[in-house]
Each structure stands twice: as structure tokens, then as C-alpha cells.
PDB file of C-alpha atoms in Angstrom:
ATOM      1  CA  MET A   5      -4.852  17.717 -12.608  1.00  0.00           C
ATOM      2  CA  GLN A   6      -4.853  13.924 -12.688  1.00  0.00           C
ATOM      3  CA  GLU A   7      -4.598  12.121  -9.352  1.00  0.00           C
ATOM      4  CA  VAL A   8      -2.365   9.115  -8.923  1.00  0.00           C
ATOM      5  CA  VAL A   9      -2.507   6.576  -6.150  1.00  0.00           C
ATOM      6  CA  GLY A  10       0.427   4.159  -6.141  1.00  0.00           C
ATOM      7  CA  ILE A  11       0.384   0.861  -4.297  1.00  0.00           C
ATOM      8  CA  GLU A  12       3.231  -1.410  -3.207  1.00  0.00           C
ATOM      9  CA  ILE A  13       2.718  -4.569  -1.163  1.00  0.00           C
ATOM     10  CA  TRP A  14       4.924  -7.061   0.740  1.00  0.00           C
ATOM     11  CA  ALA A  15       4.666  -9.769   3.340  1.00  0.00           C
ATOM     12  CA  GLU A  16       5.607  -8.177   6.665  1.00  0.00           C
ATOM     13  CA  GLY A  17       8.555 -10.501   7.371  1.00  0.00           C
ATOM     14  CA  ASP A  18      10.173  -9.747   4.000  1.00  0.00           C
ATOM     15  CA  GLN A  19      13.472  -7.872   4.497  1.00  0.00           C
ATOM     16  CA  ARG A  20      12.756  -5.885   1.355  1.00  0.00           C
ATOM     17  CA  ALA A  21       9.612  -4.534   3.042  1.00  0.00           C
ATOM     18  CA  GLU A  22      11.687  -2.945   5.818  1.00  0.00           C
ATOM     19  CA  ALA A  23      14.147  -1.517   3.290  1.00  0.00           C
ATOM     20  CA  GLU A  24      11.249  -0.016   1.321  1.00  0.00           C
ATOM     21  CA  ARG A  25       9.671   1.392   4.490  1.00  0.00           C
ATOM     22  CA  LYS A  26      12.920   3.188   5.276  1.00  0.00           C
ATOM     23  CA  ARG A  27      13.251   4.410   1.688  1.00  0.00           C
ATOM     24  CA  GLN A  28       9.678   5.748   1.683  1.00  0.00           C
ATOM     25  CA  LEU A  29      10.367   7.589   4.924  1.00  0.00           C
ATOM     26  CA  GLY A  30      13.603   9.019   3.529  1.00  0.00           C
ATOM     27  CA  HIS A  31      15.889   7.020   5.833  1.00  0.00           C
ATOM     28  CA  VAL A  32      17.897   5.496   2.981  1.00  0.00           C
ATOM     29  CA  ASP A  33      18.580   6.500  -0.607  1.00  0.00           C
ATOM     30  CA  SER A  34      17.291   3.327  -2.223  1.00  0.00           C
ATOM     31  CA  ALA A  35      15.930  -0.091  -1.455  1.00  0.00           C
ATOM     32  CA  PRO A  36      17.713  -2.578  -3.722  1.00  0.00           C
ATOM     33  CA  GLY A  37      15.662  -5.683  -4.322  1.00  0.00           C
ATOM     34  CA  ALA A  38      12.553  -4.105  -2.819  1.00  0.00           C
ATOM     35  CA  GLY A  39      10.557  -4.898  -5.909  1.00  0.00           C
ATOM     36  CA  THR A  40      10.358  -1.267  -6.934  1.00  0.00           C
ATOM     37  CA  GLY A  41      13.370  -0.615  -9.122  1.00  0.00           C
ATOM     38  CA  PRO A  42      14.829  -2.006 -12.315  1.00  0.00           C
ATOM     39  CA  ASN A  43      16.948  -4.455 -10.308  1.00  0.00           C
ATOM     40  CA  GLY A  44      14.113  -5.551  -8.021  1.00  0.00           C
ATOM     41  CA  SER A  45      13.216  -9.211  -8.222  1.00  0.00           C
ATOM     42  CA  ALA A  46      11.199  -9.319  -5.067  1.00  0.00           C
ATOM     43  CA  PRO A  47       8.311 -11.676  -4.487  1.00  0.00           C
ATOM     44  CA  GLY A  48       6.288  -8.639  -3.445  1.00  0.00           C
ATOM     45  CA  ALA A  49       3.842  -6.877  -5.704  1.00  0.00           C
ATOM     46  CA  GLY A  50       5.615  -3.594  -6.308  1.00  0.00           C
ATOM     47  CA  PRO A  51       6.248  -2.880  -9.990  1.00  0.00           C
ATOM     48  CA  GLU A  52       8.840  -5.679 -10.144  1.00  0.00           C
ATOM     49  CA  GLY A  53       7.171  -8.137  -7.768  1.00  0.00           C
ATOM     50  CA  THR A  54       6.396 -11.704  -8.789  1.00  0.00           C
ATOM     51  CA  ASP A  55       4.249 -13.347  -6.084  1.00  0.00           C
ATOM     52  CA  PRO A  56       0.927 -14.145  -7.836  1.00  0.00           C
ATOM     53  CA  ILE A  57      -1.162 -13.977  -4.647  1.00  0.00           C
ATOM     54  CA  LEU A  58       0.276 -10.593  -3.692  1.00  0.00           C
ATOM     55  CA  ALA A  59      -0.276  -9.449  -7.271  1.00  0.00           C
ATOM     56  CA  GLU A  60      -3.957 -10.463  -6.998  1.00  0.00           C
ATOM     57  CA  ILE A  61      -4.313  -8.620  -3.678  1.00  0.00           C
ATOM     58  CA  ARG A  62      -2.720  -5.539  -5.229  1.00  0.00           C
ATOM     59  CA  ALA A  63      -5.016  -5.778  -8.276  1.00  0.00           C
ATOM     60  CA  ARG A  64      -8.096  -5.816  -6.025  1.00  0.00           C
ATOM     61  CA  ILE A  65      -6.837  -2.735  -4.199  1.00  0.00           C
ATOM     62  CA  GLU A  66      -5.990  -1.002  -7.493  1.00  0.00           C
ATOM     63  CA  ARG A  67      -9.598  -1.504  -8.689  1.00  0.00           C
ATOM     64  CA  VAL A  68     -11.118   0.391  -5.740  1.00  0.00           C
ATOM     65  CA  LYS A  69      -8.450   2.967  -4.871  1.00  0.00           C
ATOM     66  CA  LYS A  70      -9.421   6.619  -4.995  1.00  0.00           C
ATOM     67  CA  TYR A  71      -7.693   9.887  -4.229  1.00  0.00           C
ATOM     68  CA  PRO A  72     -10.109  11.632  -1.863  1.00  0.00           C
ATOM     69  CA  GLU A  73     -11.689  14.559  -3.707  1.00  0.00           C
ATOM     70  CA  LEU A  74     -11.308  16.930  -0.754  1.00  0.00           C
ATOM     71  CA  ALA A  75      -7.627  16.009  -0.380  1.00  0.00           C
ATOM     72  CA  SER A  76      -7.115  16.628  -4.087  1.00  0.00           C
ATOM     73  CA  ARG A  77      -8.819  20.039  -3.968  1.00  0.00           C
ATOM     74  CA  MET A  78      -6.766  21.022  -0.914  1.00  0.00           C
ATOM     75  CA  GLY A  79      -3.504  19.786  -2.438  1.00  0.00           C
ATOM     76  CA  ILE A  80      -2.966  17.230   0.326  1.00  0.00           C
ATOM     77  CA  THR A  81      -0.455  14.526  -0.572  1.00  0.00           C
ATOM     78  CA  GLY A  82       1.179  11.752   1.397  1.00  0.00           C
ATOM     79  CA  LYS A  83       2.113   8.113   1.840  1.00  0.00           C
ATOM     80  CA  VAL A  84       0.340   5.725   4.187  1.00  0.00           C
ATOM     81  CA  LEU A  85       1.757   2.396   5.336  1.00  0.00           C
ATOM     82  CA  ILE A  86      -1.060  -0.049   6.095  1.00  0.00           C
ATOM     83  CA  ARG A  87      -0.613  -3.329   7.959  1.00  0.00           C
ATOM     84  CA  PHE A  88      -3.183  -6.084   7.891  1.00  0.00           C
ATOM     85  CA  SER A  89      -3.752  -9.798   7.653  1.00  0.00           C
ATOM     86  CA  ILE A  90      -6.457 -11.705   5.827  1.00  0.00           C
ATOM     87  CA  ASN A  91      -8.896 -13.832   7.796  1.00  0.00           C
ATOM     88  CA  GLN A  92     -10.451 -17.114   6.626  1.00  0.00           C
ATOM     89  CA  GLN A  93     -13.373 -15.256   5.056  1.00  0.00           C
ATOM     90  CA  GLY A  94     -10.990 -13.149   2.935  1.00  0.00           C
ATOM     91  CA  GLN A  95     -11.646 -10.012   4.979  1.00  0.00           C
ATOM     92  CA  PRO A  96      -8.938  -7.705   6.357  1.00  0.00           C
ATOM     93  CA  ALA A  97      -8.066  -8.376   9.996  1.00  0.00           C
ATOM     94  CA  ASP A  98      -5.731  -6.551  12.388  1.00  0.00           C
ATOM     95  CA  LEU A  99      -5.978  -3.518  10.097  1.00  0.00           C
ATOM     96  CA  SER A 100      -3.812  -0.618  11.257  1.00  0.00           C
ATOM     97  CA  ILE A 101      -1.760   2.325  10.093  1.00  0.00           C
ATOM     98  CA  GLY A 102       1.952   1.519  10.324  1.00  0.00           C
ATOM     99  CA  GLU A 103       3.075   4.985   9.222  1.00  0.00           C
ATOM    100  CA  SER A 104       0.708   7.919   8.904  1.00  0.00           C
ATOM    101  CA  SER A 105       0.663  10.238   5.905  1.00  0.00           C
ATOM    102  CA  GLY A 106       0.243  13.139   8.305  1.00  0.00           C
ATOM    103  CA  SER A 107      -3.307  13.611   6.995  1.00  0.00           C
ATOM    104  CA  GLU A 108      -6.261  11.975   8.718  1.00  0.00           C
ATOM    105  CA  LEU A 109      -8.149  12.262   5.425  1.00  0.00           C
ATOM    106  CA  LEU A 110      -5.553  10.201   3.514  1.00  0.00           C
ATOM    107  CA  ASP A 111      -5.047   7.742   6.369  1.00  0.00           C
ATOM    108  CA  GLN A 112      -8.778   7.019   6.574  1.00  0.00           C
ATOM    109  CA  ALA A 113      -9.051   6.753   2.772  1.00  0.00           C
ATOM    110  CA  ALA A 114      -6.274   4.140   2.793  1.00  0.00           C
ATOM    111  CA  LEU A 115      -8.008   2.084   5.506  1.00  0.00           C
ATOM    112  CA  SER A 116     -11.301   2.336   3.639  1.00  0.00           C
ATOM    113  CA  THR A 117      -9.632   1.205   0.400  1.00  0.00           C
ATOM    114  CA  ILE A 118      -8.317  -1.965   2.066  1.00  0.00           C
ATOM    115  CA  LYS A 119     -11.791  -2.764   3.433  1.00  0.00           C
ATOM    116  CA  GLN A 120     -13.553  -2.096   0.112  1.00  0.00           C
ATOM    117  CA  ALA A 121     -11.159  -4.295  -1.879  1.00  0.00           C
ATOM    118  CA  ALA A 122     -12.165  -7.451   0.036  1.00  0.00           C
ATOM    119  CA  PRO A 123     -12.657 -10.333  -0.271  1.00  0.00           C
ATOM    120  CA  TYR A 124      -9.014 -11.264  -0.760  1.00  0.00           C
ATOM    121  CA  PRO A 125      -7.431 -14.598  -1.661  1.00  0.00           C
ATOM    122  CA  ALA A 126      -6.003 -16.635   1.205  1.00  0.00           C
ATOM    123  CA  TYR A 127      -2.615 -15.412   2.418  1.00  0.00           C
ATOM    124  CA  SER A 128      -1.081 -16.494   5.708  1.00  0.00           C
ATOM    125  CA  GLU A 129       1.388 -13.675   6.370  1.00  0.00           C
ATOM    126  CA  LYS A 130       0.689 -10.172   7.618  1.00  0.00           C
ATOM    127  CA  LEU A 131       0.885  -7.622   4.796  1.00  0.00           C
ATOM    128  CA  LEU A 132       2.505  -4.211   4.484  1.00  0.00           C
ATOM    129  CA  ILE A 133       1.050  -1.894   1.875  1.00  0.00           C
ATOM    130  CA  TRP A 134       2.228   1.580   0.950  1.00  0.00           C
ATOM    131  CA  ILE A 135      -0.489   3.710  -0.595  1.00  0.00           C
ATOM    132  CA  ASN A 136       0.938   6.887  -2.126  1.00  0.00           C
ATOM    133  CA  TYR A 137      -1.369   9.815  -2.817  1.00  0.00           C
ATOM    134  CA  HIS A 138       0.155  12.430  -5.089  1.00  0.00           C
ATOM    135  CA  PRO A 139      -1.057  14.547  -8.022  1.00  0.00           C
ATOM    136  CA  VAL A 140       0.384  14.515 -11.502  1.00  0.00           C
ATOM    137  CA  LEU A 141       0.182  17.872 -13.222  1.00  0.00           C
TER     138      LEU A 141
END
């Protein structure tokens, strides 16, 4: 079994971020323009995002992300919404879980990933990041 951890990132004030949050939680069928679909042209850093700073932040997170081994062995999956800002030293500040995965193990892994990926480039807005933990068979 190969583990996959997907990451999508937006500035908190971005309307597409709220649409994606609802889509991830199953509140809407799709999130047009959220930067995740073929029609997405969002400045976020989902698969279709274009903001170079958000893309760099996502790349740093991608380099350190890990599916927790225990969660993998136990078949635990989930999505965690992380909120944070970046301080002047490039470190995460105001780090919190916006939406829990339902698993403390995955939630803590997501918070740890954000901390380990620092330092980040300067970015003035608060960030929303979905980290999806799911296996691929």
C-alpha cells in the first residue's frame, strides 16, 4: 500500500478557500474556481493555483509531509484543515486546527508537518491548508 498525502493551500480571505472548505466537508458538490479542478484558476496553490509564494510554501510542506506509520497500519484516513500565519522569522504563528480529521494522530501529524517545513517565505495573510491523508491501493 502506498500512502498519499495531498496538500491544498489558500489565503484565508480568499472566497475559493471557503468554497473548498465546504466541498472538503461534503457541504457542496464542487468548488468552482477553488484551484482544484480543471476550471480552477485560483491564485492558491492547489493543483491549478498560480500564486508563486503559495506554491513555494506548498513545496516546502510537500518536502516534509509524511503519512504517520501507525495511522497507515491502522487504516486511519482523514483530512485536516490547518490555519496559520507566518511571522517575520518565517516560522508558523497562530497555528491551529480549523477542521479536525477526527484522528488526533493525523491532526498532530499535520501540525508537526507545518512546523517542520519552516522557514517559509514572507506572506502577510493567514493561510488555510488542507492536508489529506489517504492510502492508494
